mmCIF file of C-alpha atoms in Angstrom:
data_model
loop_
_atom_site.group_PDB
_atom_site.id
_atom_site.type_symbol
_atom_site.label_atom_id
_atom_site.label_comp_id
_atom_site.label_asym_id
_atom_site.label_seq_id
_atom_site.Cartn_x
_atom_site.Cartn_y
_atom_site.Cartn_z
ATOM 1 C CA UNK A 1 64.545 102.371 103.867
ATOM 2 C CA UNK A 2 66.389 104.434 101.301
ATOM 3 C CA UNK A 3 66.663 107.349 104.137
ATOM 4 C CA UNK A 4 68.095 105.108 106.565
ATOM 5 C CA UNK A 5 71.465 105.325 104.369
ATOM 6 C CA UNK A 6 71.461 108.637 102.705
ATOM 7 C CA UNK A 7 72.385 108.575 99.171
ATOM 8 C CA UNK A 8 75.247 110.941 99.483
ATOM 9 C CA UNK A 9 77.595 108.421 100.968
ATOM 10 C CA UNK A 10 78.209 106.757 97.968
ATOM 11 C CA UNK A 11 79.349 110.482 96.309
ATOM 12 C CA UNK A 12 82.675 111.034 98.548
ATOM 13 C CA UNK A 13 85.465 109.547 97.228
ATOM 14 C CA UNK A 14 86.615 106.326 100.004
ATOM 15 C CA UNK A 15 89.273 107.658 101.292
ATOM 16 C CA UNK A 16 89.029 112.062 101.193
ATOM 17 C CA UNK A 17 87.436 112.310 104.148
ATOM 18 C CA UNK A 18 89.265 113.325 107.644
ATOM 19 C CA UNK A 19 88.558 111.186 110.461
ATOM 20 C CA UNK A 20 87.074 113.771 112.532
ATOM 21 C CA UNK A 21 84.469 114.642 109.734
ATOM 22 C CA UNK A 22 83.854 111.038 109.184
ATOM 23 C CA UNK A 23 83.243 110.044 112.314
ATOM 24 C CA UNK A 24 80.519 113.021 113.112
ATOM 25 C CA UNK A 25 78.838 112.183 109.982
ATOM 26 C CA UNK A 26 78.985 108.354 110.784
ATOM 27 C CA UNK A 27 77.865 108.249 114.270
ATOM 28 C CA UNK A 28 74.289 110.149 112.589
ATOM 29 C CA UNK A 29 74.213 107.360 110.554
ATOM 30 C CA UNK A 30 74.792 104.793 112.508
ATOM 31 C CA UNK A 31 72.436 106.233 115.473
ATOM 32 C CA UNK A 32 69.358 105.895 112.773
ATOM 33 C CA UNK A 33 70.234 102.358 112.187
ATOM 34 C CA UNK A 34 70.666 101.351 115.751
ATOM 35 C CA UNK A 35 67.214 102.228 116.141
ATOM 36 C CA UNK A 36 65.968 100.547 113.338
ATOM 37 C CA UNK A 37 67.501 97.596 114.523
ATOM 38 C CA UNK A 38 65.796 98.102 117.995
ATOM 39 C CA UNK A 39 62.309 98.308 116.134
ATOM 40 C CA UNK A 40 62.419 95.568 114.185
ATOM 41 C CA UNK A 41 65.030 93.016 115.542
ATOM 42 C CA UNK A 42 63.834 91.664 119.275
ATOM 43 C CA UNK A 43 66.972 90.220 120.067
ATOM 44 C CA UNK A 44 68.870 93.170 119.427
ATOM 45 C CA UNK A 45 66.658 95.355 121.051
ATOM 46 C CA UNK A 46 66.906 93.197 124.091
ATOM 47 C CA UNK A 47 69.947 93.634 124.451
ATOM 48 C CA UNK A 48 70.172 97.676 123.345
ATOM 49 C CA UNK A 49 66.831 98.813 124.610
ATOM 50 C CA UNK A 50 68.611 101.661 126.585
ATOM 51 C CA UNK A 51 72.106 102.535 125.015
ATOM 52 C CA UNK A 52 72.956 106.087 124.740
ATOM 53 C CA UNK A 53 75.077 107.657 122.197
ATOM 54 C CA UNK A 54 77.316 109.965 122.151
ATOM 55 C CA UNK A 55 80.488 108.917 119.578
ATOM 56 C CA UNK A 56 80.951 106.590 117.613
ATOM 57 C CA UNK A 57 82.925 104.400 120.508
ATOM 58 C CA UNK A 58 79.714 104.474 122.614
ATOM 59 C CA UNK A 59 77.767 102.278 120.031
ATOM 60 C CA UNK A 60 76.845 98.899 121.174
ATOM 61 C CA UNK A 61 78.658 95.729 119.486
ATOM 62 C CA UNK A 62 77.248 92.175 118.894
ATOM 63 C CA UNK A 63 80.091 89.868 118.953
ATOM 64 C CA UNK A 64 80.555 88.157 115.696
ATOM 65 C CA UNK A 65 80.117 84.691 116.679
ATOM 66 C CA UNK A 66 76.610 85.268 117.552
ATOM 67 C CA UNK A 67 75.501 84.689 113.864
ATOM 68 C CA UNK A 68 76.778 81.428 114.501
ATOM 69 C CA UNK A 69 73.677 81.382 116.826
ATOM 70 C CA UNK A 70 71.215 83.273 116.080
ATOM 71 C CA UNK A 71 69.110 84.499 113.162
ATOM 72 C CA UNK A 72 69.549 87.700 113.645
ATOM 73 C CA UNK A 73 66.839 90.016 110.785
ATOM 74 C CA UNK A 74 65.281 93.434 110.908
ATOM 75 C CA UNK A 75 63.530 92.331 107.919
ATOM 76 C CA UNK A 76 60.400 90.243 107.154
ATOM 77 C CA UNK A 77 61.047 86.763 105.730
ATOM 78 C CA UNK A 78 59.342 88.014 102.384
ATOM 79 C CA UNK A 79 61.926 90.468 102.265
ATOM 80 C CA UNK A 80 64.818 87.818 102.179
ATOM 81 C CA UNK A 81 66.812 88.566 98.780
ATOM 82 C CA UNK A 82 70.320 86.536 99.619
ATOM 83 C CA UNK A 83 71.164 84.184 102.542
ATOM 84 C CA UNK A 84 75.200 84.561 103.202
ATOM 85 C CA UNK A 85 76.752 81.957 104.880
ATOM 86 C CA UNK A 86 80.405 82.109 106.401
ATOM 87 C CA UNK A 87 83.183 79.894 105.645
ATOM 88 C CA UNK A 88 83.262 77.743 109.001
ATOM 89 C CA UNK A 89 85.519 74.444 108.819
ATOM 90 C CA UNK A 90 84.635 70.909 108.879
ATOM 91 C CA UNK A 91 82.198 70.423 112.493
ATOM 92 C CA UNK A 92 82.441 74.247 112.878
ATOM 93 C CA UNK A 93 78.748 76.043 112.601
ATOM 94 C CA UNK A 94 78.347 78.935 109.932
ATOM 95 C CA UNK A 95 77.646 82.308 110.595
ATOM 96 C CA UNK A 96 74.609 82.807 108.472
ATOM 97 C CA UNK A 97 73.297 87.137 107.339
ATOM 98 C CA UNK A 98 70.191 87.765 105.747
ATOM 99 C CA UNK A 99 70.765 90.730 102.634
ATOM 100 C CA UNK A 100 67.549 92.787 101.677
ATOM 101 C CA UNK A 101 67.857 93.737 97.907
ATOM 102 C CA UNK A 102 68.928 97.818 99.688
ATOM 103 C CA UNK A 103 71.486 95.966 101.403
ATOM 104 C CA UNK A 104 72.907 94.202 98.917
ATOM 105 C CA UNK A 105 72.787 96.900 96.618
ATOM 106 C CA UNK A 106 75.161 99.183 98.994
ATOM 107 C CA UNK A 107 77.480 96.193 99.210
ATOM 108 C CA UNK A 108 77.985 96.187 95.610
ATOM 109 C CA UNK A 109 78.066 99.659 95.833
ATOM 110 C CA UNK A 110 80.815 99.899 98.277
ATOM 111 C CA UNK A 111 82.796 97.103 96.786
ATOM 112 C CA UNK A 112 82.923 98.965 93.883
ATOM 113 C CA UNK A 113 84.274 102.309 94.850
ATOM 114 C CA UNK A 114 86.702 100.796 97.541
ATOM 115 C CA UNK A 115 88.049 98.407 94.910
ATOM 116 C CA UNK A 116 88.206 101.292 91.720
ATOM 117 C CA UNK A 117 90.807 103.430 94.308
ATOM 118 C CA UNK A 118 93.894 100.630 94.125
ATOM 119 C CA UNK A 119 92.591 98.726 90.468
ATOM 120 C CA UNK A 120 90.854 101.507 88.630
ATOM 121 C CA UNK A 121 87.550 101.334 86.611
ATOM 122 C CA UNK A 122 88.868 98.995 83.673
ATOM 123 C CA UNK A 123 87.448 95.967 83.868
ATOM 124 C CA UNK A 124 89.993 93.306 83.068
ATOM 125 C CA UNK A 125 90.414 90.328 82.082
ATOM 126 C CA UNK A 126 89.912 87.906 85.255
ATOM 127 C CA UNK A 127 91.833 84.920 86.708
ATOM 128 C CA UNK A 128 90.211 83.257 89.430
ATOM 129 C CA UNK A 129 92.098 81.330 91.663
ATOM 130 C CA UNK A 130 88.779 78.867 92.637
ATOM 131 C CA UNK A 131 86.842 76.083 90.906
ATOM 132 C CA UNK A 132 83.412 77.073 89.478
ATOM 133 C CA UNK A 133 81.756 74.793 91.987
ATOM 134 C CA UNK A 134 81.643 77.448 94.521
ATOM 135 C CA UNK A 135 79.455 79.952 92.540
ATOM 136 C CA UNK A 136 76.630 77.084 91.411
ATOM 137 C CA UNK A 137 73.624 78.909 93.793
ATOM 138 C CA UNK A 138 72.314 82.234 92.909
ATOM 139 C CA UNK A 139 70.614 82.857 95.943
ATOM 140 C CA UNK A 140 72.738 80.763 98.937
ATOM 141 C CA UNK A 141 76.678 81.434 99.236
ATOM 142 C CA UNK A 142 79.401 80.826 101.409
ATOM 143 C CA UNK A 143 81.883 83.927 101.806
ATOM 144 C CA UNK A 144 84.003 81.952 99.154
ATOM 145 C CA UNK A 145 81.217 82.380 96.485
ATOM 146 C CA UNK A 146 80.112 85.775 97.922
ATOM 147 C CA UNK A 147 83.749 87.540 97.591
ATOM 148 C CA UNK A 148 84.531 85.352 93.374
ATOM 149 C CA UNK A 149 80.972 87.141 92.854
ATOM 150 C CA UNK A 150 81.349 90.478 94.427
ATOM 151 C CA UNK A 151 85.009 90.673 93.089
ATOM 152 C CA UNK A 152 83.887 89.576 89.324
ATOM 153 C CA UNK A 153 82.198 92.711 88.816
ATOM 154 C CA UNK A 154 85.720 94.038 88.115
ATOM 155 C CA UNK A 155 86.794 91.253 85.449
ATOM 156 C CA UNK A 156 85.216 90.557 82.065
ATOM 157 C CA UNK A 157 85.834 86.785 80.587
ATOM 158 C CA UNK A 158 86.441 85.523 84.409
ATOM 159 C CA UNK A 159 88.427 81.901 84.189
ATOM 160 C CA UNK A 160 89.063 79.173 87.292
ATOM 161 C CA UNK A 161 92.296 78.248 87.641
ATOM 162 C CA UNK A 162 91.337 75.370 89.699
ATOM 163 C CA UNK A 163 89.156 72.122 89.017
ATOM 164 C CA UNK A 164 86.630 71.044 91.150
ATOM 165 C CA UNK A 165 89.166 68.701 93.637
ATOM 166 C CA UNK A 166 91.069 71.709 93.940
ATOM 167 C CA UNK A 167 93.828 70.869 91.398
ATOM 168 C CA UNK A 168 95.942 73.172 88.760
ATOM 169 C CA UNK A 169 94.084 73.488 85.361
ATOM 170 C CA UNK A 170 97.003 74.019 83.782
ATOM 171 C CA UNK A 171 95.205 74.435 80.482
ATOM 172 C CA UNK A 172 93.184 77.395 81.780
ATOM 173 C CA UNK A 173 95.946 79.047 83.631
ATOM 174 C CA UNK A 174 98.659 78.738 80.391
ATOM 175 C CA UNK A 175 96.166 79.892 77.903
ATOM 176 C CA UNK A 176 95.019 82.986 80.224
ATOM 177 C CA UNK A 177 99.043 83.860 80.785
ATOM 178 C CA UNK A 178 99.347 83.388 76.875
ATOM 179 C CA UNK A 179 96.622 85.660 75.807
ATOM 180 C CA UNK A 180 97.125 88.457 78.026
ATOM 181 C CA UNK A 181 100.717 88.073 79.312
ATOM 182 C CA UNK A 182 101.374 91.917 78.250
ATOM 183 C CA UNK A 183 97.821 93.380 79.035
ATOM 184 C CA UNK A 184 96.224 94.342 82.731
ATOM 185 C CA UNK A 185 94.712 91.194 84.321
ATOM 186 C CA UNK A 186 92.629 90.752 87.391
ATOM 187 C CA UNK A 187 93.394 87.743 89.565
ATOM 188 C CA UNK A 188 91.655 87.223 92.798
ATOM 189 C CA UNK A 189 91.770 84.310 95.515
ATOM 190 C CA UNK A 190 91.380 83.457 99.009
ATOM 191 C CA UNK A 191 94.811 83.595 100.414
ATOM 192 C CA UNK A 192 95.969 80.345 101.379
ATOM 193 C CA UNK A 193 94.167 78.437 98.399
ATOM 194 C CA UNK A 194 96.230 80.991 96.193
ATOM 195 C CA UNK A 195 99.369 79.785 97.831
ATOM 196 C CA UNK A 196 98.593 75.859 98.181
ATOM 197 C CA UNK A 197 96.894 75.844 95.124
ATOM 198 C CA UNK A 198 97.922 77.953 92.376
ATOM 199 C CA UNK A 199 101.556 79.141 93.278
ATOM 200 C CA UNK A 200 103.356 75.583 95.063
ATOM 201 C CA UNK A 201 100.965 74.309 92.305
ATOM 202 C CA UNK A 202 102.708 76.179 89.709
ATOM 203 C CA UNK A 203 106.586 75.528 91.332
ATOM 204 C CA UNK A 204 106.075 71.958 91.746
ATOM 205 C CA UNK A 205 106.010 72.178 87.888
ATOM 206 C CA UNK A 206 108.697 74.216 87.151
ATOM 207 C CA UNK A 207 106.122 76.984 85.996
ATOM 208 C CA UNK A 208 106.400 80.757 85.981
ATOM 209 C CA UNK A 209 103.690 83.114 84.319
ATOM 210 C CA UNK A 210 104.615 86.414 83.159
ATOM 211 C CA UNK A 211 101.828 88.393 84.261
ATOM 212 C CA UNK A 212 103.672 91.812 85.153
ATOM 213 C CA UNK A 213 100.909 94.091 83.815
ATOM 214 C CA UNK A 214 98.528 92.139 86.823
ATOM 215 C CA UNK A 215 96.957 92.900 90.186
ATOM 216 C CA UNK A 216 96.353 90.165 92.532
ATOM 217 C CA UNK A 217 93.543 90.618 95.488
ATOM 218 C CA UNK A 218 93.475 88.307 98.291
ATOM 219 C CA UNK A 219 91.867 87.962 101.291
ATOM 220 C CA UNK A 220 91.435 85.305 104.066
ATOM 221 C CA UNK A 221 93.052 83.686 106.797
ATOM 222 C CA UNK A 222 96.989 84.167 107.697
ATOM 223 C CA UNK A 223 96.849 81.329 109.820
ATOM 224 C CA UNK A 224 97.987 78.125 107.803
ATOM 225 C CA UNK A 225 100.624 80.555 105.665
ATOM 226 C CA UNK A 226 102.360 81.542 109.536
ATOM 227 C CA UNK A 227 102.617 78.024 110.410
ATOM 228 C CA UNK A 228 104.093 77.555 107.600
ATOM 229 C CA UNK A 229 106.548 80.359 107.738
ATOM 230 C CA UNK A 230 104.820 82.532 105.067
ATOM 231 C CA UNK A 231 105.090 86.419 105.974
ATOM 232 C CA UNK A 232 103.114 88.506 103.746
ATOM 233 C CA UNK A 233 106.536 89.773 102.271
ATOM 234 C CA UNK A 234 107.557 86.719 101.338
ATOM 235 C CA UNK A 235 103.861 86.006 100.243
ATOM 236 C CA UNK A 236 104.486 89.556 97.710
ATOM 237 C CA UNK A 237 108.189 88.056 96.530
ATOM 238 C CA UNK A 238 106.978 84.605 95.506
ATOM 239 C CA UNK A 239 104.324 86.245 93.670
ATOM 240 C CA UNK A 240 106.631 88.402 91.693
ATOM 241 C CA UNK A 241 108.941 85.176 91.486
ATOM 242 C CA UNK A 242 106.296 82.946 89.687
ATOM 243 C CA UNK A 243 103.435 85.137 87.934
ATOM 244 C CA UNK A 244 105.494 87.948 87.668
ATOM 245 C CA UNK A 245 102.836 90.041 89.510
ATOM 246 C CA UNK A 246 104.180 93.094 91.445
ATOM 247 C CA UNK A 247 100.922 94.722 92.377
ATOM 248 C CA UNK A 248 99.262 92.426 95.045
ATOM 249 C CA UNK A 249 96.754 93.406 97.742
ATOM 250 C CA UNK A 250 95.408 92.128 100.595
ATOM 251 C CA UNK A 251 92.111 92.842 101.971
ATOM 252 C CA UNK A 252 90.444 92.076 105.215
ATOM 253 C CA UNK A 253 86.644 91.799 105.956
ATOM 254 C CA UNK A 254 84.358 89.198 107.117
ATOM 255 C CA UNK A 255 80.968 87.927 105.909
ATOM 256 C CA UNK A 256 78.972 89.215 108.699
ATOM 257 C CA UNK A 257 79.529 92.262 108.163
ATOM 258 C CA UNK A 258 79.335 92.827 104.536
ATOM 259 C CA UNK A 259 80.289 95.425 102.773
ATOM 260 C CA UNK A 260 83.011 96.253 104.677
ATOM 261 C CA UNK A 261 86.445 96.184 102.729
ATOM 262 C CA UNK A 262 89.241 96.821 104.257
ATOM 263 C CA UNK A 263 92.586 97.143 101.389
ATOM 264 C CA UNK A 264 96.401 97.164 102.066
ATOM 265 C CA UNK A 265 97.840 100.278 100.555
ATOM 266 C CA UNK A 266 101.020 100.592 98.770
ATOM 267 C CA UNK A 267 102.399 100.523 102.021
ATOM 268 C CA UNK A 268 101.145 97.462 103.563
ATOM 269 C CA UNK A 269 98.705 99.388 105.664
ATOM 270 C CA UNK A 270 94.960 97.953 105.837
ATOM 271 C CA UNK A 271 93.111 101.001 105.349
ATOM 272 C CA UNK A 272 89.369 101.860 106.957
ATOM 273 C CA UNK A 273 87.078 103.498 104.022
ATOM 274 C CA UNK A 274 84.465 106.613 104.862
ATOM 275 C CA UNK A 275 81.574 104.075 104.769
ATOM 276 C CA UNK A 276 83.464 102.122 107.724
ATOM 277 C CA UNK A 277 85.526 102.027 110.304
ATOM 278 C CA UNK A 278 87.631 100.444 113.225
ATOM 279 C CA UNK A 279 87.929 100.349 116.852
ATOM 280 C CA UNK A 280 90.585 98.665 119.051
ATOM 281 C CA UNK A 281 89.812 97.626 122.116
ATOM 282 C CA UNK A 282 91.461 95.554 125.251
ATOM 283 C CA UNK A 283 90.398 92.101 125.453
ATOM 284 C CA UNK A 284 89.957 92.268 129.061
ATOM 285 C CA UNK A 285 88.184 95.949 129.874
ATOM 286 C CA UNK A 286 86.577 96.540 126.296
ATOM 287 C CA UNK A 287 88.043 99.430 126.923
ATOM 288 C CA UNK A 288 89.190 101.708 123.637
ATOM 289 C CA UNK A 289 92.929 101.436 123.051
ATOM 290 C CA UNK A 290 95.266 104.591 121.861
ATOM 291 C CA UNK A 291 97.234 103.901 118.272
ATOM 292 C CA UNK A 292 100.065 101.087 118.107
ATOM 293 C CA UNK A 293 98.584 99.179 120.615
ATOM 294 C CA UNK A 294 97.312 95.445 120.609
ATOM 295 C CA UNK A 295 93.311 94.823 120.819
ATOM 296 C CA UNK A 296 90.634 93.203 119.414
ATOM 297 C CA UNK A 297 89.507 94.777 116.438
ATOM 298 C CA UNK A 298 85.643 96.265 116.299
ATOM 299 C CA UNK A 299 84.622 97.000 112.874
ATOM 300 C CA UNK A 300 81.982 99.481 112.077
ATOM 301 C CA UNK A 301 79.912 100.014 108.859
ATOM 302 C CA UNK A 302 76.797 101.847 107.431
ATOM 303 C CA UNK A 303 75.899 99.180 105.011
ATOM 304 C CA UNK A 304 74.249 96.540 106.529
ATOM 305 C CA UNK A 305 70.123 97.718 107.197
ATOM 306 C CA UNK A 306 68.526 94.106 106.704
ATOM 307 C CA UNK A 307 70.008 92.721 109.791
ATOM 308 C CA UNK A 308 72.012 94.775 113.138
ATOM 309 C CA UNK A 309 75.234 93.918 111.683
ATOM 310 C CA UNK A 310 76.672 97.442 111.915
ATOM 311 C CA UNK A 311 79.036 97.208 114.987
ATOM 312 C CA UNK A 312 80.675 93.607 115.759
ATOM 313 C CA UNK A 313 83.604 92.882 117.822
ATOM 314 C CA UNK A 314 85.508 90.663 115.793
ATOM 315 C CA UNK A 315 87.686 87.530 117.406
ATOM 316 C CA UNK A 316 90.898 89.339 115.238
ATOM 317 C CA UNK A 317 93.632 90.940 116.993
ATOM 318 C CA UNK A 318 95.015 93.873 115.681
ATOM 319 C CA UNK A 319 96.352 97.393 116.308
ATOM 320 C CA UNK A 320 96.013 101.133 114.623
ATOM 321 C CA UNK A 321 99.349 102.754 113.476
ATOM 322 C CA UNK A 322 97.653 105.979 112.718
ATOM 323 C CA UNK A 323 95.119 108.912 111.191
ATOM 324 C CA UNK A 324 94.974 110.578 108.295
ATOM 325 C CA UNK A 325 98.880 110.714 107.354
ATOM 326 C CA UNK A 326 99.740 107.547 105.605
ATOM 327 C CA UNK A 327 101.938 107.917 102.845
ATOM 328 C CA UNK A 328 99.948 106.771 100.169
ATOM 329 C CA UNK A 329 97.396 109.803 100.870
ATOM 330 C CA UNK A 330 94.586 108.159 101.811
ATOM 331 C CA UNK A 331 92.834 109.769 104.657
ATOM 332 C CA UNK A 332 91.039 107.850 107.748
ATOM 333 C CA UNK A 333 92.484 105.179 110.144
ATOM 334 C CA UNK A 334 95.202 102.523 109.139
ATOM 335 C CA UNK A 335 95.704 99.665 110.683
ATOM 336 C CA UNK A 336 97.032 95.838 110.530
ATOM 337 C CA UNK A 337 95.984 92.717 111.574
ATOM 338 C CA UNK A 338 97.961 90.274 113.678
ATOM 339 C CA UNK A 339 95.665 87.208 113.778
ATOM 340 C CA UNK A 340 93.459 85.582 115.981
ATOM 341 C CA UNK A 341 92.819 85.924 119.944
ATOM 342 C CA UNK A 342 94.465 82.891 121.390
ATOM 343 C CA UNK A 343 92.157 79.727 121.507
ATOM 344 C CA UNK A 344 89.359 80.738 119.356
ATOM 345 C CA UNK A 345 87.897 78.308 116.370
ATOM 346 C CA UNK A 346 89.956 78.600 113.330
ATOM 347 C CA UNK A 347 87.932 80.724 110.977
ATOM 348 C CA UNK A 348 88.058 82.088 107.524
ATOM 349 C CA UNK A 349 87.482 81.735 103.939
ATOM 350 C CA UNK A 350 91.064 80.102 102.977
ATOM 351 C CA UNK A 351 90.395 77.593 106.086
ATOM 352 C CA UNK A 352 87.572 75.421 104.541
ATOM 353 C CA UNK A 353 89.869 74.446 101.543
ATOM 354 C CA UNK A 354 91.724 71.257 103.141
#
């Protein structure tokens, strides 16, 4: 299994690597586990028995919502280390991945390096903006408890600033600010419970932190902050406004595909690590779309091996603004997301909290 996903992945830095180097060294990759997949996954093979490859944009794609569906393994059931469930609403069906211990292991793997590039290797102190309820199974999760898990490696004495109905615990969250008010903190929360739940929490009371030595990570839905008029600027201001945080990231990714991490930069760019990557296409021809134009995203990654989840066309909209030359350095694609086609299922991990 170990040769499927070649150690020396893990040695190159996230984000040193030129496209056009990644993307020969990905589609080798990437051609070894698409057939793996079609030797020990029916389904997928049925559907893949014959695809040829040639780059990276000729790989076949499952669309996402067919985890909703389908139990979808290259794995025997003995082999079964983690069931991952996605975050699907009230009457909405989960999208459920099955994790080998390898695959799980390059998850945390990945997490880890992505993360260490925008919050260094300290571990800090960690606010999370959750109630412990949602980390109670060790070997079931929803995306909720799969990201507080994943993101705790980073945090040492990890704190919930909610209680279990979702309310402030003002206790926790004043004695956290308190302590470490002058030191660098972790805080991490799905984004629209960190706005309904934490921040209005905290205004409705009057209630600022001074956290300025913080990073905040957040991930999850845009869709109830737009309709409320909440642009990711303003999102960035309020932050600085009421915990005093100036460093705040957002990060896109979805459950069935894990391990892939996409961060915003400095400048508000999402940006596609070596171990992954993204394709735009039109929502009509499938055909691949040129930079700073709308598609649906694709999202590609090396880390899944227990299940074919290595090349899914997403239900996201979103568009490349370019390769390689971002300001902050980083090399690779950058890209943002501008929400959801029209008239698909609301979806995401900030979505199940009501």
């Amino acid at each position: 299994m170990s040769e499927l996903v070649p150690e020396q992945w893990f040695e190159s830095p996230p984000f040193s690597m030129p496209q056009a180097e990644k993307e020969i060294r990905l589609l080798n990759t990437l051609k070894e586990l698409h057939q793996y997949h079609q030797a020990h996954c029916v389904e997928y093979n049925n559907l893949f028995s014959q695809t040829e490859l040639s780059d990276i944009e000729s790989l076949p794609y499952l669309a996402v919502r067919l985890f909703k569906h389908l139990s979808l393994s290259s794995i025997a059931e003995a082999d079964v280390f983690k069931t991952l469930y996605s975050s699907g609403t009230t009457g909405q069906m989960p999208a459920k991945v099955l994790l080998d211990q390898e695959t799980s292991r390059r998850q945390s793997k990945v997490l880890v390096k992505v993360l260490q590039d925008f919050i260094g290797k300290q571990r800090m102190p960690m606010l999370i903006i959750d109630h412990p309820g949602v980390v109670k199974s060790r070997n079931s999760y929803s995306a909720r408890g799969a990201g507080i898990q994943g993101l705790s490696l980073f945090g040492r004495k990890p704190v919930f600033a909610l209680n279990d109905d979702m309310s402030l615990n003002l206790e926790v969250v004043q004695n956290f600010n308190n302590e470490h008010k002058n030191t660098p903190v972790l805080l991490f929360g799905f984004t629209f419970m960190v706005w309904k739940y934490f921040i209005r929490a905290l205004n409705a009371q009057n209630i600022t932190l001074n956290l300025s030595q913080g990073t905040l990570l957040h991930s999850g839905g845009w869709k109830k902050l737009e309709a409320e008029k909440v642009s990711n600027s303003t999102f960035k201001e309020t932050c600085k406004d009421v915990l005093g945080l100036s460093q705040v990231h957002n990060f896109y990714g979805m459950a069935e595909q894990v391990g892939s991490i996409f961060v915003e930069c400095e400048q508000g760019h999402l940006h596609a690590p070596v171990y992954a990557d993204v394709i735009i296409r039109d929502p009509v021809s499938m055909a691949v779309l040129p930079n700073n134009v709308e598609g649906v995203i694709q999202v590609l990654s090396i880390v899944p091996s227990s299940y074919p989840g290595n090349s899914l066309l997403t239900e996201d909209l979103g568009m490349i603004l370019g390769v390689d030359d971002c300001s902050c350095g980083r090399k690779g694609k950058y890209f943002l997301v501008h929400g959801r086609l029209p008239k698909m299922e609301v979806r995401g991990c900030s979505d199940t909290a009501k």
